[in-house]
XYZ file of C-alpha atoms in Angstrom:
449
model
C -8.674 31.311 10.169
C -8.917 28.852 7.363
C -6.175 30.166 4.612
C -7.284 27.807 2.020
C -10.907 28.574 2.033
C -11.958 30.817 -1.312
C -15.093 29.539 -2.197
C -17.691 32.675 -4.091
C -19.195 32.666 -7.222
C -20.410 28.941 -6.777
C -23.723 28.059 -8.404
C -26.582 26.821 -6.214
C -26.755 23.641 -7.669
C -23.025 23.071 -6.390
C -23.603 24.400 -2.987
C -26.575 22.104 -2.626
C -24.485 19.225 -3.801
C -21.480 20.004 -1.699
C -22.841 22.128 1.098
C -20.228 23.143 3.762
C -17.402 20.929 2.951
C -16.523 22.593 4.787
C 13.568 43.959 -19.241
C 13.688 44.423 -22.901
C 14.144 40.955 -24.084
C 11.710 38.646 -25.419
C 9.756 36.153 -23.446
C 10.728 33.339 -26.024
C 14.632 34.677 -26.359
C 15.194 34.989 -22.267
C 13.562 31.288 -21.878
C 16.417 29.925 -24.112
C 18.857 32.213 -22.403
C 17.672 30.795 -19.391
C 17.297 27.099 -20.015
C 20.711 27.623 -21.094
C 22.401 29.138 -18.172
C 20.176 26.530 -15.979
C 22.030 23.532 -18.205
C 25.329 25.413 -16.958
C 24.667 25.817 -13.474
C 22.479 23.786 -11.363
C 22.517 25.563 -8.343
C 19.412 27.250 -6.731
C 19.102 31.352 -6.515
C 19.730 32.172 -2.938
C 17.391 35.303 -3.726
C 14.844 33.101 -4.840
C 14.350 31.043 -2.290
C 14.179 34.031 -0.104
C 11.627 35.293 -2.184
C 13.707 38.601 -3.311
C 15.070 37.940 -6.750
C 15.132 40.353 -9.174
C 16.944 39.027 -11.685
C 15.945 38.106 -15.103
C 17.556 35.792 -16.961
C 18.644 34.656 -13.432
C 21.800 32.385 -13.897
C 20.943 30.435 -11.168
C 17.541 28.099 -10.940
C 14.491 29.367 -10.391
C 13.228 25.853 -8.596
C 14.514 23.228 -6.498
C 16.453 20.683 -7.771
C 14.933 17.430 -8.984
C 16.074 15.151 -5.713
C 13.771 11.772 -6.111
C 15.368 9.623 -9.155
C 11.794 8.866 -11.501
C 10.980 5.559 -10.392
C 10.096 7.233 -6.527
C 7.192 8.597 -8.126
C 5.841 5.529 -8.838
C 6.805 4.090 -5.021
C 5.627 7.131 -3.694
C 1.946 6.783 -4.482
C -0.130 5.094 -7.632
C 1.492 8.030 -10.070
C -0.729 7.550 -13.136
C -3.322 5.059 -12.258
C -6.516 7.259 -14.013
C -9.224 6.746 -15.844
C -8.676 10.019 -17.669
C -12.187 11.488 -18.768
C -14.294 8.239 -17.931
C -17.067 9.172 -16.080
C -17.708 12.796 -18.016
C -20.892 12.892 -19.463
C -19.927 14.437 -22.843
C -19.390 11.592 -25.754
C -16.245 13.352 -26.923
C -14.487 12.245 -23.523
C -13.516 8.635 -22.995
C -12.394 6.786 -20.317
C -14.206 3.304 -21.338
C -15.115 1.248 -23.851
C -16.843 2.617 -27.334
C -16.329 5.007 -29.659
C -14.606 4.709 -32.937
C -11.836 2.730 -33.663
C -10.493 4.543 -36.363
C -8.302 6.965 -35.624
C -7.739 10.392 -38.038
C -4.781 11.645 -38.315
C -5.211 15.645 -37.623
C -1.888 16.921 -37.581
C -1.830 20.349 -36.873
C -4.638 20.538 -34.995
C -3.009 21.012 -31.841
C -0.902 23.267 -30.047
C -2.423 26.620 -31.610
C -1.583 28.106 -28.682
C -2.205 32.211 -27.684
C -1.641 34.387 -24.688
C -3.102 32.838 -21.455
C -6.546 33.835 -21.496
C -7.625 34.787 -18.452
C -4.991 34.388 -16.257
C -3.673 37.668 -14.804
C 0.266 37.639 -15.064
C 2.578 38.127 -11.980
C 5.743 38.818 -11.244
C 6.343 35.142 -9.927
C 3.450 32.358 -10.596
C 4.370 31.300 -6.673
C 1.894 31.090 -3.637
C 3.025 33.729 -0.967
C 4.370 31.738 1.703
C 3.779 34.401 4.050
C 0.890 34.754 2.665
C 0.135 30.912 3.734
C 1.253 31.131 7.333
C -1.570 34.268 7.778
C 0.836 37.075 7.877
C 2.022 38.663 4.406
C 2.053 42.325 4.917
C 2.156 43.691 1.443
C -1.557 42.512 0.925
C -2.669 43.432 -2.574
C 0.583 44.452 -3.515
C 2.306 41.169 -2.486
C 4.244 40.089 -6.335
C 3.284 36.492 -5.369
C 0.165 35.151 -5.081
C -2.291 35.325 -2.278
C -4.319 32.456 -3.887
C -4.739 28.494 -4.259
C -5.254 29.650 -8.340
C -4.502 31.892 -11.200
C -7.035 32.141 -13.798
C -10.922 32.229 -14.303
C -13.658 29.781 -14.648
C -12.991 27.901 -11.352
C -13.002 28.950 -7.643
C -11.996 26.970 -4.589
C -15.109 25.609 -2.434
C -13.386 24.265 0.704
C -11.072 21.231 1.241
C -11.234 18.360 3.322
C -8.703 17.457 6.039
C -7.797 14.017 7.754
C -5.307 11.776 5.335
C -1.790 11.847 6.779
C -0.051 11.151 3.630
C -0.401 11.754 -0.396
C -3.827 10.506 -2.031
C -3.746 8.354 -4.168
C -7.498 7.666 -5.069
C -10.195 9.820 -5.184
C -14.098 8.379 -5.957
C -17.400 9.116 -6.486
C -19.766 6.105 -6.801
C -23.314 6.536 -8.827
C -26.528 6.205 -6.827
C -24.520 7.550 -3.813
C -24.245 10.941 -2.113
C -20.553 9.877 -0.541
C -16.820 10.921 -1.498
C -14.086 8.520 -1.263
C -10.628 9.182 -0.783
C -7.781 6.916 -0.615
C -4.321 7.611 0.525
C -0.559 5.976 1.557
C -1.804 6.646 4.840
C -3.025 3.205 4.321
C -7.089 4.212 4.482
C -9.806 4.979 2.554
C -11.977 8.044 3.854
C -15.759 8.497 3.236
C -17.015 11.470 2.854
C -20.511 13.068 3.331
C -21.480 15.509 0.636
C -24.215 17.321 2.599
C -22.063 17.986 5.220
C -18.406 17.820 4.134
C -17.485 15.341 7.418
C -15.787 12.168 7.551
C -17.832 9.980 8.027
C -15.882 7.146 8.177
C -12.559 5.874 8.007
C -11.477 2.530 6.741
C -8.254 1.285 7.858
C -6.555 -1.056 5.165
C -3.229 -1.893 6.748
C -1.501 -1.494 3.520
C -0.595 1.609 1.141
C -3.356 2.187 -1.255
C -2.324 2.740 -5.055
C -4.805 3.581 -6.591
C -8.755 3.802 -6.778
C -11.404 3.791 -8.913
C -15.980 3.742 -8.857
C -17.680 2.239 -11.686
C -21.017 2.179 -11.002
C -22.199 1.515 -7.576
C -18.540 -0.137 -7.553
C -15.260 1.143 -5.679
C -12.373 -1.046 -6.439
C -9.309 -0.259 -4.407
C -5.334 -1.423 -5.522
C -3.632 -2.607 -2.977
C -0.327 -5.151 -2.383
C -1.214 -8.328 -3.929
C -5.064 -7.737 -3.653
C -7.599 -5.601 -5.431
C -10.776 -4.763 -3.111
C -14.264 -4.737 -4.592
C -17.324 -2.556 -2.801
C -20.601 -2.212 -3.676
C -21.788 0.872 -1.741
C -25.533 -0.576 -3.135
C -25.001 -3.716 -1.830
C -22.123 -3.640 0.790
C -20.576 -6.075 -1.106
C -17.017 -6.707 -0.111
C -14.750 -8.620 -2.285
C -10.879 -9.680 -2.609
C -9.738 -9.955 -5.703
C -6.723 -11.849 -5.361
C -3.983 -12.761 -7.991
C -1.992 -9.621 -8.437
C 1.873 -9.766 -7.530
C 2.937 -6.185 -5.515
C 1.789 -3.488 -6.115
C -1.912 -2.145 -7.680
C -0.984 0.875 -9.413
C -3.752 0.969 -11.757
C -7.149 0.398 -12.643
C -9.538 0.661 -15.006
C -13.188 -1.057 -16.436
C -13.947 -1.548 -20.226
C -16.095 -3.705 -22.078
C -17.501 -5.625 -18.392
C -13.846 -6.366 -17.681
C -11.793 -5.133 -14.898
C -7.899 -4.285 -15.617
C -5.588 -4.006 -12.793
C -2.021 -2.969 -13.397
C 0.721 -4.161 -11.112
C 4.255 -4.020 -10.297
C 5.893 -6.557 -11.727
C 4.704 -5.645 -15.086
C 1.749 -7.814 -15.375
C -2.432 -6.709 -16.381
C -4.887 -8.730 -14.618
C -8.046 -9.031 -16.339
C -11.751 -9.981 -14.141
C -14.982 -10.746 -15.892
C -18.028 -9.816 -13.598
C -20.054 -12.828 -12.953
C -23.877 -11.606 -12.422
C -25.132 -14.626 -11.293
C -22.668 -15.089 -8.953
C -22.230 -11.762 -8.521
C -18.636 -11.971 -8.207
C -15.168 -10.921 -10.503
C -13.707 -13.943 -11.795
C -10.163 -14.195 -13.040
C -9.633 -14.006 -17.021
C -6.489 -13.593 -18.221
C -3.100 -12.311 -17.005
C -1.804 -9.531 -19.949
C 2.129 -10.058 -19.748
C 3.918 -7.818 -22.249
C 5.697 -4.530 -20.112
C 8.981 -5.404 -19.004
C 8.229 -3.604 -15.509
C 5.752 -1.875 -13.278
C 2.486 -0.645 -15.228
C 1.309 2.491 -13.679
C -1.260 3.878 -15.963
C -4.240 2.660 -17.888
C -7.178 3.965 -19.680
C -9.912 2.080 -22.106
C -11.301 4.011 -25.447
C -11.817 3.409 -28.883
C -12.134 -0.366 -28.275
C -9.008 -0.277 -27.146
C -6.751 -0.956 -23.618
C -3.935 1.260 -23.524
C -1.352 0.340 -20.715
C 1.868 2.519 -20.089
C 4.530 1.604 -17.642
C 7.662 2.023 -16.315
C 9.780 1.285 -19.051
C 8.552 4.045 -20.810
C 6.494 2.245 -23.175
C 2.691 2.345 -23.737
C 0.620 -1.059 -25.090
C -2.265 -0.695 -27.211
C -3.998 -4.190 -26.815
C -7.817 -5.194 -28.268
C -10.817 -5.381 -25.818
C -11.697 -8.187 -28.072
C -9.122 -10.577 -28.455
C -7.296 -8.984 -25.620
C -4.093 -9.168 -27.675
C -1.272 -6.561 -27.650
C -1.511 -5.108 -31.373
C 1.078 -2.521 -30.730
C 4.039 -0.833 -28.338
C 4.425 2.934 -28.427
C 7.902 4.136 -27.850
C 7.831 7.868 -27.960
C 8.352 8.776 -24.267
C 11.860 8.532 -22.543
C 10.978 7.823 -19.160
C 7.852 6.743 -17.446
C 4.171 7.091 -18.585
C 2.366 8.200 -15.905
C -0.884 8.917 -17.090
C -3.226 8.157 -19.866
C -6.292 9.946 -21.238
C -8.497 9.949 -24.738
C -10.315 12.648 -25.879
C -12.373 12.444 -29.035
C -10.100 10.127 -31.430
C -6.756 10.759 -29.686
C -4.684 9.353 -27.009
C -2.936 11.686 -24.920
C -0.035 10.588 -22.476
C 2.367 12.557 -19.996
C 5.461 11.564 -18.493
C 8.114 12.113 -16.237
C 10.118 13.140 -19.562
C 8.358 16.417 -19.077
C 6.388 16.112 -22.005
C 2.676 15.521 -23.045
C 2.509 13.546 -26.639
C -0.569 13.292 -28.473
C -1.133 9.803 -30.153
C -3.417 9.954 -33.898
C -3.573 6.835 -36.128
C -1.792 6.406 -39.617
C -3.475 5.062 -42.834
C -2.299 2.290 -41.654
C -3.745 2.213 -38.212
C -1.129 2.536 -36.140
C -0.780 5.479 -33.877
C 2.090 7.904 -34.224
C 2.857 10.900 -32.309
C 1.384 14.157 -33.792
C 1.785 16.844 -31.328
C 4.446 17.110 -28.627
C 3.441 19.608 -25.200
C 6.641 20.785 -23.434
C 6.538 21.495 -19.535
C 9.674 22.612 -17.444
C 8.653 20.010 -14.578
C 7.687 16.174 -14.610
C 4.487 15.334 -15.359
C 2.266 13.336 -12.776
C -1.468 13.031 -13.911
C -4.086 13.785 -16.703
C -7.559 14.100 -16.367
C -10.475 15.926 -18.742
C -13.320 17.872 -18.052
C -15.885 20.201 -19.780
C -16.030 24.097 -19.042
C -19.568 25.270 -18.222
C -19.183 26.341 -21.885
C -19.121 23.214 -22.683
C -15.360 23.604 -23.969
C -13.011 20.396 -23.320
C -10.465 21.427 -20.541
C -7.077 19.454 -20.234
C -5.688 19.091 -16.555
C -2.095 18.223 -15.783
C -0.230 17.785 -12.813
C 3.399 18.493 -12.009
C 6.374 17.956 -9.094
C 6.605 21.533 -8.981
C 2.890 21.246 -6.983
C 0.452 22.483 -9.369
C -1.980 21.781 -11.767
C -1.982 23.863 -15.500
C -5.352 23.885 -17.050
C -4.872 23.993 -20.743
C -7.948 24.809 -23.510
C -8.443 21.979 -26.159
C -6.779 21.123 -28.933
C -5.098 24.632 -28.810
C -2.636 23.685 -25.244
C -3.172 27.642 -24.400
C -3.399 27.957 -21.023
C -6.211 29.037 -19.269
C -4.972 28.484 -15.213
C -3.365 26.973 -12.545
C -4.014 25.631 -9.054
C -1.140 25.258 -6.774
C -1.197 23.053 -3.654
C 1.486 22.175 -0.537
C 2.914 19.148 -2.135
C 2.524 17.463 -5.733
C -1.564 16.735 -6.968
C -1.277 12.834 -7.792
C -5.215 12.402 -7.793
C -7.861 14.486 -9.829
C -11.290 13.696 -10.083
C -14.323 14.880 -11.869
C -17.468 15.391 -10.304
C -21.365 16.039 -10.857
C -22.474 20.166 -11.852
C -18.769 21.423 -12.695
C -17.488 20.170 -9.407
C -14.001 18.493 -9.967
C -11.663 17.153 -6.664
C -7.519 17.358 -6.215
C -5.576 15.308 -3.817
C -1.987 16.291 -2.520
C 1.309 15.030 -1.238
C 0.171 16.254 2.175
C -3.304 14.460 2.832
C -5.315 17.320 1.635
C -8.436 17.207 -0.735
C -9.586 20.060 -2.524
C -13.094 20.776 -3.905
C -12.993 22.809 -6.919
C -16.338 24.446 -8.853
C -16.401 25.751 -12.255
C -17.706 29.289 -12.676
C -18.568 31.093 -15.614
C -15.930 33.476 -16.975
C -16.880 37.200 -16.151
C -17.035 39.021 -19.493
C -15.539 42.084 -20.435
C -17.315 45.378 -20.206
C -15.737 48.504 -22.364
């Protein structure tokens, strides 16, 4: 029996596009208690783990301990490497080039947040292990969940199986009616969308960190190399010149940025008549690995290891400024209308608006409990801008914009370091174990008195 399978309510648009793949204390005063009592004692609730604690405040944890030190994240698998909401075919997402460059400053705009809407409480927001393994015997009256999500407005299609190890990529080229999916496993996947098979896999001989389409284009990081398809074409290019690790990638203003370990952003301008990338410029301003980039607002903004983001000029491709508001490292990058929003493993999400002056300061500051992996941005069916962040404590919160109130969660085996957006609602997860999800947004049942 396939346990991860939940796919109804889906539209028929969506199943044509991706047929068969396959006690009397506060909330607010027993969270301090408890953050408290966690700073005091690190060790983990035997009764927890066993799935039995009753306890709240606990004074134990509620979670495993954080083992990896930060920088495994970034070892472990092209962390932040996203294009945020590039792609999306609403103009207040962007992921590339355009828009306006002048930033207002709305502070107080965000973080309005309400009760979860939608999102039925329970006792624990924890997938039944039991529950997993096909043989929870509570059923309905199981306190943890018997679902991959909590929340309306999306239901789980199917998933696709064959990566051995956490993906790192996921892609959709235009013009083409294949997925790709690229992993530490060391290959790249394609994926029919009629059928939801494999229908090929490319073997790389080398971790992939991250991957991107533009176009008819894939371009795939890799060790010391960036790879260039055309899936129009079959073009196949090396794009040499990078030193380690790709970690990230991104396309703005015909150039191609490519973020690599030792700190450096390699810049390609496509040559048409040619019809090859030639080499531009090397960007050399982070001190170490950059693991995240994103183009908006005429701007490239670059953030890295150590914990720093860049804001440098498509045009003169000049570092104008170096935002210093996280403590650890920037994993992910996104803008959405006139703001720049970044997450870290600081456990925060910061939301960047310019000055009078220009520059950008922080003016809202999201909170989380876990480190923060990924960002990516998508429209509900309502055409309301949805926020999508992944953690280490394997899930994904789905958060309403500006107001941060949260509106689900998906949960997987292992930490999401890959989220995609797709065609009709459709949007794509990739986990620590191999595993790609296909997700489809569904409209919100409304309430009948």
């Amino acid at each position: 029996m396939d346990l991860d399978y939940n796919g109804g309510n889906t539209t028929n648009t969506n199943k044509r596009v991706f047929h068969r793949i396959g006690g009397g204390q506060s909330v607010n005063d027993a969270s301090k208690q408890h953050n408290h009592q966690h700073q005091q004692n690190q060790k983990v609730c035997y009764h927890w783990r066993a799935g039995k604690c009753n306890r709240f405040p606990c004074p134990f944890l509620h979670r495993e301990l954080p083992a990896p030190p930060p920088h495994a994240y970034v070892n472990g698998g092209g962390g932040g490497a996203k294009r945020g909401f590039a792609g999306n075919d609403s103009s207040s997402f962007s992921g590339r080039g355009g828009g306006n460059s002048n930033y207002s400053n709305s502070r107080g705009r965000f973080g309005n947040k309400g009760d979860i809407r939608g999102v039925k409480r329970v006792g624990v927001e924890k997938v039944c292990n039991f529950w997993v393994q096909g043989n929870c015997s509570f059923g309905d009256k199981c306190r943890y969940l018997h679902s991959w999500s909590l929340g309306d407005g999306f239901s789980l299609l199917t998933q696709l199986e064959g990566h051995q190890k956490v993906i790192s990529g996921i892609a959709l080229p235009s013009g083409s009616d294949k997925l790709y999916t690229g992993s530490k496993d060391e290959t790249v996947r394609v994926w029919d969308c009629q059928s939801g098979q494999c229908m090929h896999v490319i073997n790389l001989g080398c971790e992939v960190g991250c991957m991107i389409s533009e176009g008819p284009w894939i371009f795939v990081g890799l060790p010391n190399v960036v790879k260039a398809w055309n899936t129009q074409t079959n073009t196949d290019l090396s794009l040499d010149g990078p030193i380690g690790q790709v970690y990230a990638l991104v396309v703005g203003n015909d150039l191609l940025f490519a973020g690599t370990q030792d700190g450096s952003i390699l810049v390609w301008k496509f040559n048409a008549a040619t019809f090859n990338f030639e080499p531009a410029v090397s960007l050399k301003d982070h001190k170490m690995a950059v693991v995240s980039l994103v183009v908006g607002a005429s701007r490239l903004y670059s953030g890295s290891i150590d914990h720093s983001i860049k804001v440098w000029s498509l045009e003169t491709l000049q570092c104008i400024q170096t935002l210093t508001g996280h403590t650890s490292v920037v994993m992910s990058l996104l803008c959405w209308e006139q703001f720049l929003l970044s997450c870290s493993l600081d456990q925060t999400i910061k939301v960047w608006a310019a000055t009078e002056s220009g520059n950008l300061e922080v003016t809202y500051t999201h909170n989380e409990e876990h480190w923060l992996l990924t960002l990516c941005g998508m429209h509900d069916l309502e055409g309301k801008p949805v926020l999508l962040c992944s953690s280490n404590d394997n899930s994904v919160h789905l958060y309403d914009l500006p107001s941060f109130s949260e509106k689900g969660k998906m949960f997987a085996k292992q930490e999401i370091r890959a989220i995609q957006t797709g065609p009709g609602g459709l949007f794509f997860t990739g986990d620590g174990t191999g595993q790609v999800r296909v997700w489809n947004s569904v409209p919100v049942p409304i309430a009948t008195t």
